[in-house]
């Protein structure tokens, strides 16, 4: 079986979130299991600049595609996976991100850009007129930017199966009727049974309706999105298609996130050598100007600083716990109000609070290695990866009981300590007080060094590698299409 993996982001070439990590790690893991995976990605200017000129270029023959849409063949860096780029000067050759301009505003033509991308992908699946010499048996689509692909496959009756993965249901690719008409989409699709969505239309809904399987990135999130408010208006649709909805937990790339080999940290360590973790803590404190202290618990966060991630609760919790002997290190960007509140806390408390606005890969690794605790108080979290990284680094997560967080973290209590199953601290209620109580509970456990070290060792034994996830997807592919 030849699989075409369609995505709008791909680490290390273009990334705004976890989709890029999945789009890199999952195909690699499946390739390691001897499966034939080809990735297709929009040819953004920054991606082409990184990859350089192509040795192979193909021309599409489709009246619905712009004349400047072409296909380039490359190799995914540091792999044997073929990477195809759908290129267009008018659509993708521009400064800014994949979805927004340099000022952070959505590109005005996003519907056109990703409709053209979808049409190009479908051309690759056409058994008679594909410009590419390899035929594909299954297409794996990711998020709303690829949602029209399963719809066109069904429309044209191609003998190609489709899997559609929802990484975050909140982003649905919703546009108005005028846009629908401009894209020359079939009139019969303008129906509540197909693409119409509250008098607009949704790319994501197209993927749900027409794909053979719908997956999302954790078992709990697959259950949560059957009900409002996490269904984001799609609870009826998802319940209707529940028979083909599956939750498969994302994995972690332990070659990148491994405290024994991590090139971003000074002192490598393992569960049997936790003294070096303390050295990383002191190094991080020194680097960020925090008070040097082994005994003060250091709480880290690497996150988008937005309401969904519970960062408003975190601001209040940091304010309320300034009298406690606890330190905080925050890395991320997002809501300007939350950014400013955190920066003000750091200015007022330079020895206990460090805030870096933006993203820094090295600092992200140093926070994982140097922190004692890692906080992820999300209102909802489809999967989350940092809590998985934290487990491997012996940095105990503090998480809310939602999505992939509850699927990967076992709460600390007396029974789970005796059974040696606990790996972090879980709270349920969506309030600042609940988060604050979880932090205080974690701080209290930090002083119980023997129990703390035992929990760290249990956490570091957890295995959420991509091999497990890849095998689950391969089994799903087998159910959808021809035998592998």
mmCIF file of C-alpha atoms in Angstrom, residues 8 63 70 101 103 109 135 152 197 203 234 239 261 276 279 300 309 380 397-398 400 402 412 416 419 430 454 464:
data_model
loop_
_atom_site.group_PDB
_atom_site.id
_atom_site.type_symbol
_atom_site.label_atom_id
_atom_site.label_comp_id
_atom_site.label_asym_id
_atom_site.label_seq_id
_atom_site.Cartn_x
_atom_site.Cartn_y
_atom_site.Cartn_z
ATOM 1 C CA UNK A 8 -0.074 22.045 5.885
ATOM 2 C CA UNK A 63 -8.806 23.291 -15.444
ATOM 3 C CA UNK A 70 3.242 22.943 -10.098
ATOM 4 C CA UNK A 101 0.603 37.522 7.466
ATOM 5 C CA UNK A 103 0.933 41.244 11.349
ATOM 6 C CA UNK A 109 -7.406 34.111 0.407
ATOM 7 C CA UNK A 135 -0.058 5.725 -7.637
ATOM 8 C CA UNK A 152 -13.209 15.281 -4.095
ATOM 9 C CA UNK A 197 -22.427 24.669 8.407
ATOM 10 C CA UNK A 203 -13.514 22.419 5.126
ATOM 11 C CA UNK A 234 -20.302 19.771 15.611
ATOM 12 C CA UNK A 239 -22.278 11.581 16.860
ATOM 13 C CA UNK A 261 21.428 12.600 24.838
ATOM 14 C CA UNK A 276 22.558 15.878 37.058
ATOM 15 C CA UNK A 279 22.661 20.642 38.006
ATOM 16 C CA UNK A 300 8.044 25.356 34.120
ATOM 17 C CA UNK A 309 -4.248 26.687 27.715
ATOM 18 C CA UNK A 380 -9.117 21.414 26.609
ATOM 19 C CA UNK A 397 3.351 17.330 35.115
ATOM 20 C CA UNK A 398 0.520 19.311 36.701
ATOM 21 C CA UNK A 400 -6.143 19.336 34.053
ATOM 22 C CA UNK A 402 -8.905 16.616 29.776
ATOM 23 C CA UNK A 412 -0.499 11.169 42.715
ATOM 24 C CA UNK A 416 -1.052 5.164 43.330
ATOM 25 C CA UNK A 419 1.125 0.742 43.438
ATOM 26 C CA UNK A 430 -11.906 24.684 35.656
ATOM 27 C CA UNK A 454 10.086 7.189 43.272
ATOM 28 C CA UNK A 464 4.641 6.925 24.513
#
